[in-house]
Structures are given as structure tokens and as C-alpha cells.
Amino acid sequence: MEIQRAVRVAVPGGIHARPAAEIVKLSKGYNSELFLEYQGKSATTRSSFKLILLSLKEGADITIRAIGEDADRAVDDIAGFLEARQDNHAQGAAEEPAPPSAPADCADGRLGAALHLDRAMTGIAGGSGVAIGPAFQFRQPVLAPFPPVAADVDTEIRAAMEAMQHVGQSLRRQAAAASGGTAEVLNAIAELSADPEWHARIVGLIRSGRSAGAAILTAGKDLAEELAALEDTYARARSEDIASLTRLTALQLQGKQPISLNEVPTGSILVADEISAAEAGGTDLSRLAGIVTRHGSAASHAAILARAAGVPAVFGVADPLALLEGAREIALDGDRGQVFPNPDASVRAEIIEQRDRAKAEALALQALVGVAPRTKDGVAITVAANLGSVEEIAQAKAAGAMGVGLFRTEFLFMNRNDLPTEEEQFLAYQRLLQAFPEHPVIIRTLDIGADKPVRSIALPREDNPFLGLRGIRLCLARPELFKPQLRALLRAAPFGRLHVMLPMVTGTSEIDATVAMIDECRRALIDEGKDVAPFVLGIMVETPAAVFAAQTLARKVKFFSIGTNDLTQYVMAADRLNPGVADLCRVDQPAVLSAIRMVCTAAEQAGIWVGVCGEAASDASVAQQLISAGVTELSMSPASILKMKNAISGHVRE
Ligand code: PEP
Ligand code: MG
């Protein structure tokens, strides 16, 4: 069977390396041959390179063509991925912190006076902050020249394949030892090493008479040039990935081991021609004081990883006089893209002062890790963490989180093709509860639909998904999804202070139906001889209906958590994802603040507490108004916790 379908690409940033790798992975689950077609060009979904070279931007109208027995399902799946805007958006946001803007002036006063530009070498601002330290020149082993011509075609092909396979395996091993974004970056490059286009080009060159080494170098150079010629910044950055893959494969062919960045002494400023994502991903970059490279862009994976590790970095520094090469000490300003080889006394003093001030601020805030803040009027405020995965527990604890105010369970369901089992869910919830034995852990039941589609759950097509079957509505309509989650929660409850909250509630019937389902699950588990315990039930207030029904709802549950992201968009009738109405979609709009006050009054009358777990919870400029309204818990991403504790209690002068 052959099927074609027209779709519009909704993946933010278009089809760069990771979405391409994802499409390759998805299509491996089908027997059909799949192609994406755009402006007269066609790319097989088996090759990331082919897909990247199509240069598909967000909004591009393309055709998916599939030939084979399972063509219809395959097309559905790939179309779902290409059109599933927010699933990918969430992923992208986590992986790719925005590249820093052009070197800033010092209008914001954060970094004090501008340094002496006339004495600085300039490059691309790659990672925020200033640094100074001994220079460490990082160079990979030099490649010996390869014979240009193949001695024996089959032997050369075998040698090239073995080298490619070895590099792929070693990248995957590094990925397995890493986590989060780093692991994904390494896996994406490992995927490129197995790409059929990469293999076909190398084999083609060997068959035309080149040696394995010459073929690898030529194929790598050609592909890197083709990618570099694309308009898209991310695709261009992938040309750096293929350049590093080429070098790793060529080194492997000569039996040479690449030098690991782990060998760079802690606290030094790494100086390199470039560092590849493969090199950066396999190491703990936060050990380094700073990074300076002669090549590379702010959108490269290495830059993304440097920013994620919080290392000040400057990329693409022209060094015609080899000043970097001869430097013993280097100072750098990663916000302005300035580098000072062998800085003089005044630059040293300035950089050291700025660095120490930034460190002192961060350190001073550390004093608040164990603090339970109170306002000047003595109101105790719980500052908790919003988490999307158990991997974030350590960060939340280090930031002094007073429990978890929102665990978004939908992330357990995303970025995979199957559903998590009851057991998997139980283990995640248990781990979370055990990590915060002294504090409430609020786990939100599955909130999918609208901006959070999940690949393994087929949802009906809706004209207005934000007003459609999402959150608790979907869970109640699909007990086969909801019951395993409720069972996992009941089983996890004995391990800590479990609170469960329901998203998108509009009325009491949803609470009643959920409570009935919880009872049914509890009885079944007890019959099966499993340990269960009760948990505290609350709801999110994120619909205008819940605001107007707050008095009645408050009698049914033990707490409210206001989801200001959705509440704001529904109160203001302004899409939270549409930058064109961003001014309307603000929590400080009088109508939204008034809704929040109504909710707090209803809660107070019923004797239950109110928290806020939307983005507004981390906004110091509205925190006072939320607290004055009666909010006693603010839950936010771990990175904002210490600053918020300080904003509430005013302990530390920043
Ligand atoms: C909210 O709507 O404010 C909220 C916390 O939920 P989410 O952002 O996950 O929709
Ligand atoms: Mg919400």
C-alpha cells in the first residue's frame, strides 16, 4: 500500500539533528519505506543527514510518503511527531538553552564596568559569567596522512565499517554514563555515525578507488560543507558534529585514542581550536573555569552543554598572532565575548572582583538552603519545587526545596512510544516521596491534551484542544490510562507525605468521579494483598469555572494549587503560547489577580490552604500580592528557589 499525507511541520526550530534522529528512530518501528518530500526534494526517513539536508523549517508544508504494509500507521506516527508542536517544544526548551545574545553592554549593571575592549580579543559570547585561570591547550592527536588509494576494496570497506561501528558504540557508552541533555546529544551523534547516507558516501568513495581513511575524510568534509551551507543555524552547527565524527572515525582507523576532556586539570581555562559535542558531552564541564575556542558557534552542541554546565565560554576567537597559544593565564568575559590572554594587573583585578562578587552572591543565597522563610509579618511560606522527572530531585534538594509543589507526571509519558507501566510509575513516585520525607510531595495526575500531546495516547482531533478533552476530563474518559496511575499512587503513599492533585477541574462531579475510581482501585489492591495508604487530595485551580465554584470545591478537597499559566490564559482569553497576546496573558492583569483573591477567600472560609504552581510563583514582583491574597505555598523550578526564599524573607542583600 502507498500513502501520502500533507502536513505542516510544527516542530519548533524545524528539523535539526535531534528531531531528525527522532524521526529515524520512529520510522525504524515500521516495515514501510518512508520519505519526506519538500520543494521537489525527497529524503528517506532512514537517514538523519538526508532529513537535515532538506532544511525543513517550522511551518514548512511537506508531504509524507509511505510504501508498505503498515504505511497508514507509519504515516500517522510521523505526522503526529511533525505536528505535535508542544511535545517537542518542551523537549527543546529543556535541551537547548537559548544562545546568548550578542555581547551585552553593561546597562543592566550585572557585570559592572566594561572591561578594556582595546586589550581584549573578541569572539562569540558562549556561556555566561567571567573567569580567570591557567590556560590549558587542548589538542587531539594528529592524524598521520592516509594513503589516497585503496589497496583492496573489500578490506578497506571492512576497516571503515569497523571504525564507524567502534565510534558509534563508544559514543553510546558515554551516553549511557551521562544523563539528560548530554546523553541525548551523544546519542544523536552516535545515531549519525550509523546513518545510511554517511555509510553510503564512504563506501561509494572506497569503491571509486579511495582508501578507507581518505574516503572518511572526504565524505566528512563534503557533508560538513553541505550542512554548513544551509541557512539554518542549528543545521550549520551539525556540520561541527559531522566534523568531529569524521575525526573520531579517522583516529580510530589509525588505532589512536582521542584525548578526553577529563584530562584537563580542574579550574583551568580550556583553549582549543574547537571542542566537539562528543568531547564535551563525555565530561563534567563544570570542572573547568572557562572555555575559549577558535572555532564554533553559540548554537553548537558544545556551546549548549557549556551553558547548561554554567561555564563561562567564548567561541570563535580569531587568533592570528597565536596569542592564545602562548598564554599562561587567560581571563574571559562570557557575556561580552571577550578574552584576555596573559591579562595585565588591572584586567586581572577587574575580572577577579566580578567573579568574586557573582560567587559571593550565589554563596550568600546558599545560606537559605535550610531556611523556611517567613514574611516580615511572620507568615510562613513553603517554597517547593516543580519537577518533571525524578532526575531533577538532586537539583531541587541542593536548592533547598521544601518538598515538591508540582510533579508533572505527563513527562513520564512523553518522548517514548509506549505507556509507562503501573510498576514504573510506582517506582518514580516512591523515589520522589523517599527523597522528601519531611515535606509534602504533590503529584499531579496525568495532564495531557492541548499543549501536551503524548505519542502513545491517540487523542481525537479537536478544533480547540485547549478547550477540549484534556487533564482530568481525559483521565475520566479513559479509565485504562487513569487507573494504573491511581493504583501506583495508592501503592506509593506509604512511603512519604503524598498529596495528589487533579488538573483542569471545572466542577464537583469530576472530583466525585475521581474519588469513586480511587476507592475502586484501593479495594482491588487490597484484594490483591498489596500495601496501600490514603493520600491528601487537592485540585489545581486553573479554569474560570473552578474560580466561580471555589466555595463548593473547597469543601471537597484539602488544598488548592493555582495553575496561573492556564488560569491566566482562560481568564484573559489569551493563548499562553501566542506571543502576539503576551501582554494580555499576564498574571498581574487585574482580572487574574481578582480571580486569585476569590479563590483564596473561598479556601480560607473552608479552612484549606492555597499554593501557586504556575510560572507566576517564581516572579518576585507578584509574590507579595499572592501572599497578601492568602497564598502560603509557592512552587517553582529549582533554579528560582533560593532567590524566592530571599525575596520573601529579605535575609540576604544581593
Ligand atoms: C499551570 O497551568 O499554571 C500549570 C502549573 O500547569 P501546566 O503549566 O503544566 O499546564
Ligand atoms: Mg495547567
XYZ file of C-alpha atoms and ligand atoms in Angstrom:
665
model
C 0.000 0.000 0.000
C 1.236 3.522 -0.757
C 0.012 6.517 1.229
C 0.742 10.222 1.020
C -0.202 12.887 3.512
C 0.359 16.640 3.529
C 1.436 18.025 6.912
C 2.769 21.290 8.256
C 5.942 20.981 10.323
C 5.248 22.289 13.824
C 8.483 21.186 15.481
C 9.972 24.359 16.978
C 13.200 25.285 15.199
C 12.405 22.865 12.346
C 14.018 19.501 11.655
C 17.519 19.835 13.047
C 19.646 16.970 14.349
C 17.581 15.765 17.277
C 14.152 15.835 15.620
C 15.806 14.141 12.627
C 17.220 11.442 14.905
C 13.785 11.061 16.476
C 12.150 10.580 13.053
C 14.763 7.967 12.135
C 14.028 6.169 15.410
C 10.268 6.322 14.913
C 10.420 5.020 11.366
C 12.513 2.036 12.475
C 9.369 0.756 14.178
C 7.707 0.182 10.771
C 8.409 -2.027 7.812
C 7.301 0.593 5.292
C 9.711 2.803 3.375
C 9.029 6.391 4.408
C 10.005 9.629 2.692
C 9.578 13.309 3.489
C 9.121 15.413 0.356
C 9.630 19.139 0.169
C 10.016 21.502 -2.756
C 10.807 18.733 -5.226
C 13.347 17.041 -2.905
C 12.803 13.732 -1.175
C 14.583 12.257 1.855
C 14.328 8.767 3.261
C 13.436 8.787 6.944
C 16.184 6.249 7.496
C 18.872 8.945 7.197
C 19.226 11.842 9.621
C 21.562 13.591 7.197
C 19.075 13.410 4.352
C 16.398 14.811 6.655
C 18.614 17.618 7.957
C 19.678 18.490 4.412
C 16.021 19.024 3.457
C 16.349 22.058 5.740
C 12.746 21.913 6.921
C 11.735 24.942 8.927
C 8.883 25.189 11.398
C 5.779 25.938 9.291
C 7.060 24.160 6.144
C 4.322 22.356 4.182
C 5.597 18.925 3.278
C 4.364 15.531 2.123
C 4.949 12.256 3.935
C 5.007 9.275 1.579
C 4.988 5.688 2.816
C 5.138 2.437 0.899
C 4.491 -0.839 2.680
C 2.035 -2.953 4.607
C 1.955 -0.663 7.680
C 2.099 2.589 5.681
C -1.040 4.049 7.276
C 0.184 3.610 10.854
C 3.671 4.816 9.972
C 2.317 7.973 8.345
C 0.086 8.610 11.380
C 3.039 8.323 13.702
C 5.431 10.522 11.744
C 2.684 13.084 11.090
C 1.894 13.048 14.812
C 5.513 13.799 15.592
C 5.845 16.563 12.993
C 2.616 18.221 14.051
C 2.950 17.630 17.800
C 4.212 21.073 18.495
C 4.417 21.213 22.279
C 5.785 17.766 23.000
C 8.832 18.750 21.040
C 8.774 22.252 22.369
C 9.076 21.041 25.924
C 11.937 18.804 24.900
C 13.693 21.537 23.008
C 13.340 24.002 25.823
C 14.978 21.656 28.245
C 17.800 20.736 25.941
C 18.712 23.934 24.305
C 19.045 26.978 26.489
C 18.714 29.974 24.173
C 22.009 31.031 22.693
C 23.154 34.163 24.458
C 22.619 37.391 22.600
C 25.396 39.464 21.159
C 27.903 40.774 23.707
C 25.899 42.883 26.107
C 26.728 46.388 27.150
C 26.639 46.846 30.865
C 23.332 48.666 31.025
C 21.941 46.028 33.360
C 24.817 46.653 35.754
C 25.182 42.926 36.377
C 28.777 42.765 35.405
C 29.980 46.151 36.441
C 32.106 48.310 34.184
C 33.004 47.130 30.679
C 36.497 45.774 30.513
C 39.224 47.326 28.395
C 37.970 46.383 24.976
C 41.149 47.556 23.284
C 43.091 44.855 25.097
C 40.546 42.102 24.524
C 40.313 39.526 21.796
C 36.683 39.132 20.873
C 34.584 36.146 19.952
C 31.034 34.881 20.356
C 29.524 35.040 23.835
C 29.065 31.330 24.572
C 28.486 30.815 28.288
C 27.624 33.465 30.860
C 29.961 34.731 33.588
C 33.586 35.794 33.987
C 36.569 33.553 34.668
C 40.304 33.619 35.125
C 42.723 30.727 35.396
C 45.737 28.901 33.982
C 45.421 28.174 30.260
C 45.310 24.544 29.191
C 45.968 23.958 25.497
C 43.807 21.051 24.390
C 44.812 19.212 21.228
C 43.730 15.870 19.887
C 46.393 13.520 18.456
C 47.476 14.493 14.960
C 46.288 12.262 12.151
C 49.020 10.661 10.059
C 48.419 11.028 6.296
C 46.276 8.252 4.820
C 47.240 6.525 1.579
C 44.996 8.118 -1.052
C 44.214 4.897 -2.919
C 42.563 1.678 -1.771
C 44.753 -1.405 -1.749
C 41.861 -3.838 -1.655
C 38.305 -2.543 -1.827
C 36.704 -5.147 0.470
C 39.396 -4.796 3.147
C 39.084 -1.001 3.081
C 35.280 -1.164 3.349
C 35.516 -3.559 6.272
C 38.065 -1.344 8.054
C 35.909 1.751 7.563
C 32.770 -0.029 8.815
C 34.576 -1.349 11.889
C 35.885 2.120 12.725
C 32.389 3.635 12.335
C 30.851 0.931 14.471
C 33.501 1.324 17.165
C 32.964 5.106 17.333
C 29.187 4.646 17.494
C 29.486 2.130 20.328
C 31.845 4.281 22.320
C 29.531 7.304 21.940
C 26.615 5.211 23.139
C 28.620 4.023 26.139
C 29.370 7.637 27.026
C 25.684 8.464 26.569
C 24.689 5.646 28.905
C 27.000 7.036 31.584
C 25.637 10.566 31.100
C 22.149 11.846 31.717
C 19.566 14.361 30.465
C 20.551 16.651 27.587
C 24.154 15.381 27.478
C 23.012 11.803 26.938
C 20.659 12.910 24.182
C 23.376 14.906 22.416
C 25.749 11.916 22.499
C 23.025 9.567 21.302
C 22.176 11.933 18.450
C 25.813 11.916 17.272
C 26.009 8.140 17.727
C 22.916 7.950 15.529
C 24.707 9.997 12.847
C 27.608 7.503 12.946
C 25.169 4.779 11.835
C 23.472 6.975 9.242
C 22.972 5.212 5.888
C 23.868 8.365 3.953
C 27.202 8.673 5.789
C 27.925 4.984 5.159
C 26.837 5.125 1.511
C 29.103 8.062 0.765
C 32.132 6.401 2.364
C 31.529 3.079 0.631
C 30.927 4.882 -2.680
C 34.266 6.686 -2.389
C 36.108 3.472 -1.494
C 34.543 1.703 -4.477
C 35.732 4.535 -6.674
C 39.283 3.774 -5.539
C 39.929 5.776 -2.337
C 41.444 4.261 0.787
C 39.176 3.950 3.854
C 40.862 6.899 5.575
C 40.750 9.144 2.516
C 37.094 8.213 1.955
C 36.140 9.044 5.564
C 37.916 12.396 5.428
C 36.396 13.321 2.052
C 32.861 12.184 2.910
C 33.055 14.024 6.234
C 34.361 17.200 4.623
C 31.686 17.148 1.896
C 28.826 16.540 4.325
C 30.107 19.170 6.747
C 30.289 21.675 3.893
C 26.770 20.865 2.696
C 25.393 21.320 6.208
C 27.403 24.493 6.763
C 25.880 25.946 3.582
C 22.326 25.642 4.933
C 20.594 28.763 6.199
C 19.518 27.203 9.453
C 21.841 27.877 12.400
C 21.155 24.523 14.025
C 21.820 22.609 10.821
C 25.053 24.568 10.408
C 26.055 23.658 13.934
C 25.550 19.997 12.956
C 28.351 20.409 10.462
C 30.555 20.666 13.571
C 29.150 17.333 14.734
C 29.989 15.635 11.465
C 33.478 17.181 11.521
C 34.096 15.656 14.952
C 32.570 12.340 13.907
C 34.936 12.318 10.937
C 37.963 12.954 13.138
C 36.959 10.321 15.703
C 36.432 7.758 12.955
C 39.721 8.615 11.235
C 41.621 8.422 14.562
C 40.002 5.078 15.261
C 41.164 3.830 11.866
C 44.746 4.683 12.865
C 44.296 2.993 16.241
C 44.672 6.292 18.116
C 42.618 7.116 21.188
C 41.040 10.557 21.313
C 42.133 12.557 24.381
C 39.350 13.050 26.875
C 38.448 16.449 28.291
C 38.541 14.706 31.661
C 42.314 15.047 31.420
C 42.089 18.846 31.538
C 43.024 19.983 35.056
C 40.134 21.222 37.194
C 39.937 25.017 37.421
C 41.781 25.711 34.176
C 40.690 27.662 31.126
C 40.436 25.237 28.252
C 41.858 26.579 24.980
C 41.101 24.578 21.854
C 40.616 25.019 18.145
C 37.165 23.687 18.791
C 35.505 21.207 21.079
C 33.032 18.827 19.679
C 29.795 17.837 21.344
C 31.180 14.312 21.564
C 34.158 15.605 23.545
C 32.099 17.985 25.659
C 29.298 15.508 26.288
C 31.571 12.838 27.701
C 32.864 15.005 30.522
C 31.847 17.098 33.506
C 32.392 20.549 32.053
C 31.571 22.267 35.331
C 35.105 21.316 36.485
C 36.514 23.883 34.068
C 36.894 27.555 34.990
C 36.230 28.626 31.410
C 36.354 27.683 27.739
C 37.871 29.521 24.775
C 37.767 28.145 21.247
C 38.984 29.447 17.910
C 36.058 27.937 16.007
C 32.482 27.098 16.912
C 29.212 28.909 17.250
C 26.820 29.756 20.057
C 24.302 27.231 18.698
C 26.716 24.290 18.676
C 26.035 21.393 20.967
C 29.280 22.114 22.782
C 28.064 25.652 23.496
C 24.701 24.335 24.657
C 26.450 21.943 27.026
C 28.796 24.667 28.313
C 25.833 26.886 29.126
C 23.964 24.045 30.779
C 27.045 23.384 32.950
C 27.263 27.095 33.836
C 30.796 27.517 32.465
C 31.794 30.967 31.129
C 32.792 30.472 27.488
C 33.810 32.419 24.379
C 33.716 30.728 20.991
C 35.149 31.578 17.577
C 38.041 33.782 18.766
C 40.308 34.774 15.858
C 43.916 34.288 16.932
C 46.168 35.326 14.022
C 49.071 36.243 16.328
C 48.830 32.985 18.275
C 48.320 34.969 21.480
C 46.107 32.259 22.902
C 48.671 29.635 22.065
C 51.363 31.403 24.086
C 49.145 32.352 27.029
C 49.910 31.039 30.507
C 46.884 32.645 32.057
C 43.601 33.685 30.479
C 40.764 35.898 31.684
C 37.428 35.937 29.902
C 34.022 37.528 29.989
C 31.490 35.061 28.623
C 28.695 37.654 28.490
C 30.592 40.073 26.272
C 32.599 37.503 24.315
C 35.932 38.981 25.455
C 39.165 37.077 26.057
C 42.358 38.468 27.682
C 45.451 36.277 27.210
C 48.019 36.997 29.958
C 45.842 39.736 31.455
C 47.599 42.729 32.987
C 47.112 43.733 36.596
C 44.090 45.966 36.004
C 42.170 43.385 33.930
C 43.021 40.696 36.468
C 41.747 42.849 39.284
C 38.505 43.660 37.455
C 37.775 40.077 36.460
C 38.610 38.739 39.886
C 36.352 41.317 41.513
C 33.426 40.499 39.190
C 33.937 36.765 39.591
C 34.131 37.026 43.351
C 31.038 39.215 43.544
C 28.997 36.712 41.493
C 30.323 33.841 43.630
C 29.584 35.718 46.831
C 26.001 36.352 45.736
C 25.448 32.694 44.899
C 27.173 31.664 48.121
C 25.192 34.070 50.259
C 21.990 32.611 48.882
C 23.268 29.167 49.893
C 22.680 30.242 53.483
C 18.987 29.979 52.703
C 19.051 26.311 51.660
C 17.764 25.133 55.030
C 15.697 28.245 55.754
C 11.913 28.086 55.957
C 11.140 31.688 55.016
C 8.658 33.958 56.757
C 7.421 37.290 55.544
C 8.085 40.418 57.608
C 4.627 39.909 59.100
C 5.615 36.427 60.211
C 3.651 34.378 57.639
C 5.398 31.061 56.911
C 5.696 30.366 53.188
C 6.566 26.971 51.744
C 8.902 27.270 48.742
C 8.678 23.984 46.873
C 9.932 22.600 43.565
C 8.184 21.976 40.265
C 9.670 18.826 38.786
C 9.186 16.961 35.537
C 11.331 13.920 36.327
C 12.990 12.122 39.209
C 16.372 13.101 37.727
C 15.713 16.639 38.959
C 15.422 15.603 42.630
C 19.085 16.276 43.434
C 18.959 19.776 41.990
C 15.793 20.546 43.941
C 17.290 19.311 47.203
C 20.512 21.269 46.637
C 18.385 24.376 46.129
C 16.614 23.867 49.458
C 13.219 22.857 48.070
C 10.659 22.408 50.824
C 9.091 19.436 49.117
C 7.519 19.196 45.698
C 4.641 21.502 44.807
C 4.055 20.062 41.365
C 5.311 16.822 39.844
C 4.190 16.873 36.217
C 3.550 13.159 35.677
C 2.882 13.645 31.968
C 6.660 13.812 31.414
C 6.824 10.119 32.387
C 4.622 9.528 29.349
C 6.411 11.776 26.851
C 9.292 11.061 24.477
C 8.526 7.365 24.277
C 6.399 5.192 22.088
C 4.740 3.128 24.810
C 2.936 3.849 28.063
C 4.776 3.623 31.394
C 3.556 0.620 33.364
C 1.941 0.857 36.811
C 5.192 -0.503 38.274
C 7.338 2.116 36.528
C 5.060 4.840 37.797
C 5.055 3.384 41.317
C 8.880 3.362 41.395
C 9.081 7.001 40.246
C 6.524 8.191 42.818
C 8.140 6.136 45.575
C 11.561 7.643 44.785
C 10.128 11.130 44.917
C 8.435 10.570 48.269
C 11.516 8.990 49.804
C 13.624 11.956 48.671
C 11.492 14.423 50.666
C 10.478 12.532 53.816
C 9.747 15.694 55.785
C 7.746 17.604 53.243
C 4.574 17.160 51.236
C 5.117 15.874 47.721
C 2.312 16.937 45.392
C 1.939 14.647 42.424
C -0.394 15.865 39.714
C -2.378 13.256 37.865
C -1.852 12.990 34.134
C -2.393 16.348 32.417
C -2.159 15.631 28.722
C -4.000 17.033 25.766
C -3.816 20.571 24.333
C -0.183 21.716 24.551
C 0.986 18.375 25.962
C 0.314 15.587 23.492
C 1.707 12.149 24.238
C 2.767 9.932 21.363
C 1.451 6.692 22.829
C -2.033 8.099 23.503
C -4.139 8.723 20.423
C -6.308 11.764 21.013
C -9.237 12.809 18.861
C -8.570 15.699 16.510
C -10.034 18.854 18.061
C -10.510 22.339 16.676
C -9.813 23.880 20.092
C -7.656 21.439 22.031
C -7.174 23.908 24.899
C -10.933 23.741 25.371
C -11.108 20.060 24.653
C -10.512 16.673 26.188
C -7.555 17.426 28.448
C -6.437 16.940 32.036
C -8.966 15.296 34.352
C -11.576 15.143 31.565
C -9.365 12.871 29.523
C -8.393 10.716 32.525
C -12.021 10.134 33.474
C -12.882 9.311 29.865
C -10.003 6.809 29.665
C -10.000 4.691 32.869
C -7.491 2.305 31.280
C -4.975 5.197 31.467
C -6.095 6.650 34.773
C -6.447 3.510 36.887
C -2.806 2.344 36.627
C -1.737 5.823 37.757
C -4.153 5.845 40.704
C -3.033 2.339 41.672
C 0.629 3.405 41.515
C -0.144 6.441 43.691
C -2.021 4.375 46.310
C 0.885 1.925 46.455
C 3.445 4.752 46.776
C 1.508 6.585 49.514
C 3.001 4.584 52.442
C 6.473 5.945 51.533
C 6.005 9.622 52.422
C 3.628 12.563 52.651
C 1.805 12.068 49.389
C -0.565 14.733 48.116
C -2.328 14.178 44.798
C -3.899 16.919 42.743
C -6.170 16.907 39.735
C -5.604 19.227 36.782
C -8.221 21.240 34.844
C -11.051 20.694 37.303
C -14.277 22.576 36.500
C -16.790 21.135 38.968
C -17.510 18.766 41.849
C -18.635 15.890 39.600
C -15.035 15.448 38.392
C -13.815 15.185 41.988
C -16.613 12.747 42.899
C -15.889 10.540 39.882
C -12.165 10.515 40.712
C -12.777 9.672 44.374
C -15.003 6.765 43.264
C -12.268 5.499 40.968
C -9.654 5.841 43.737
C -11.899 3.749 46.033
C -12.330 1.099 43.370
C -8.553 0.899 42.860
C -7.923 0.784 46.610
C -10.338 -2.139 47.059
C -8.785 -4.033 44.157
C -5.256 -3.532 45.533
C -6.280 -4.692 49.000
C -7.883 -7.807 47.441
C -4.568 -8.423 45.674
C -2.778 -8.229 49.043
C -0.860 -5.031 48.159
C 0.082 -2.350 50.701
C -1.760 0.915 50.214
C -2.256 4.120 52.183
C -4.539 7.122 51.813
C -3.227 10.374 50.324
C -4.294 14.002 50.633
C -6.438 15.082 47.691
C -6.373 18.573 46.198
C -7.111 20.241 42.892
C -5.483 22.709 40.596
C -7.428 25.882 40.087
C -6.764 26.802 36.503
C -10.188 27.270 34.921
C -12.583 30.194 35.445
C -15.212 27.559 36.360
C -13.086 26.425 39.299
C -12.750 30.046 40.433
C -16.516 30.594 40.386
C -17.173 27.221 42.032
C -14.291 27.609 44.527
C -16.534 27.662 47.591
C -18.171 24.351 46.722
C -14.950 22.757 45.503
C -13.130 23.759 48.699
C -15.486 21.582 50.721
C -14.481 18.527 48.698
C -10.661 18.741 48.881
C -7.819 19.559 51.271
C -5.897 22.141 49.215
C -5.927 24.290 46.083
C -2.916 24.879 43.855
C -3.431 27.725 41.425
C -2.082 26.999 37.946
C -1.519 30.589 36.901
C -0.321 29.609 33.423
C -3.661 28.175 32.401
C -5.787 30.304 34.701
C -4.354 33.453 33.116
C -4.971 32.273 29.567
C -8.538 31.196 30.315
C -9.453 34.293 32.358
C -7.941 36.639 29.769
C -8.968 34.562 26.716
C -5.344 34.906 25.593
C -3.406 31.854 24.334
C -0.415 31.217 26.619
C 1.650 30.186 23.582
C 0.857 33.177 21.372
C 3.481 35.931 21.683
C 1.039 38.311 19.945
C -1.165 38.391 23.072
C 1.607 38.137 25.647
C 0.684 41.482 27.180
C -2.800 40.213 27.928
C -1.620 36.856 29.155
C -0.041 38.239 32.339
C -0.769 37.218 35.884
C -0.658 40.835 37.063
C -3.729 41.698 34.975
C -6.379 42.969 37.433
C -8.885 40.301 36.369
C -6.424 37.490 37.109
C -5.410 38.905 40.476
C -9.067 39.306 41.333
C -9.707 35.638 40.440
C -6.803 34.597 42.672
C -8.197 36.630 45.576
C -11.629 34.988 45.118
C -10.038 31.543 45.282
C -8.057 32.426 48.420
C -11.163 33.796 50.163
C -13.147 30.646 49.380
C -10.268 28.490 50.645
C -9.932 30.467 53.843
C -13.656 30.119 54.537
C -13.415 26.356 54.081
C -10.192 26.135 56.107
C -7.926 24.757 53.368
C -4.575 26.112 52.148
C -3.698 27.588 48.738
C -0.488 27.296 46.739
C 0.602 28.582 43.347
C 2.487 26.314 40.972
C 2.314 28.290 37.709
C 5.241 30.394 36.484
C 3.969 33.381 38.492
C 5.127 31.596 41.661
C 8.755 32.445 40.845
C 8.051 36.063 39.947
C 9.217 38.184 42.872
C 7.231 41.147 41.567
C 3.885 39.385 42.144
C 4.866 37.182 45.105
C 3.838 39.862 47.607
C 0.370 40.169 46.053
C -0.095 36.392 46.058
C 0.963 36.180 49.687
C -1.272 39.106 50.666
C -4.172 37.303 48.993
C -3.569 34.304 51.274
C -1.255 32.020 49.286
C 1.082 30.084 51.626
C 2.943 27.850 49.181
C 4.900 28.827 46.064
C 6.251 26.106 43.812
C 8.768 26.769 41.057
C 11.720 25.407 39.109
C 14.655 24.592 41.424
C 16.839 27.341 39.916
C 14.488 30.025 41.322
C 14.036 28.655 44.846
C 16.861 30.416 46.718
C 16.118 33.772 45.108
C 12.467 33.449 46.073
C 13.303 32.479 49.643
C 15.383 35.633 49.753
C 12.678 37.776 48.188
C 10.227 36.593 50.848
C 12.446 36.899 53.876
C 14.904 39.561 52.668
C 17.702 37.785 54.572
C 20.453 38.239 52.030
C 21.360 41.532 50.356
C 22.078 40.736 46.688
C -0.443 25.941 35.120
O -1.313 25.859 34.250
O -0.144 27.005 35.717
C 0.330 24.759 35.488
C 1.175 24.740 36.503
O 0.165 23.659 34.704
P 0.918 23.458 33.301
O 1.830 24.640 33.084
O 1.628 22.165 33.411
O -0.242 23.444 32.369
Mg -2.003 23.909 33.564
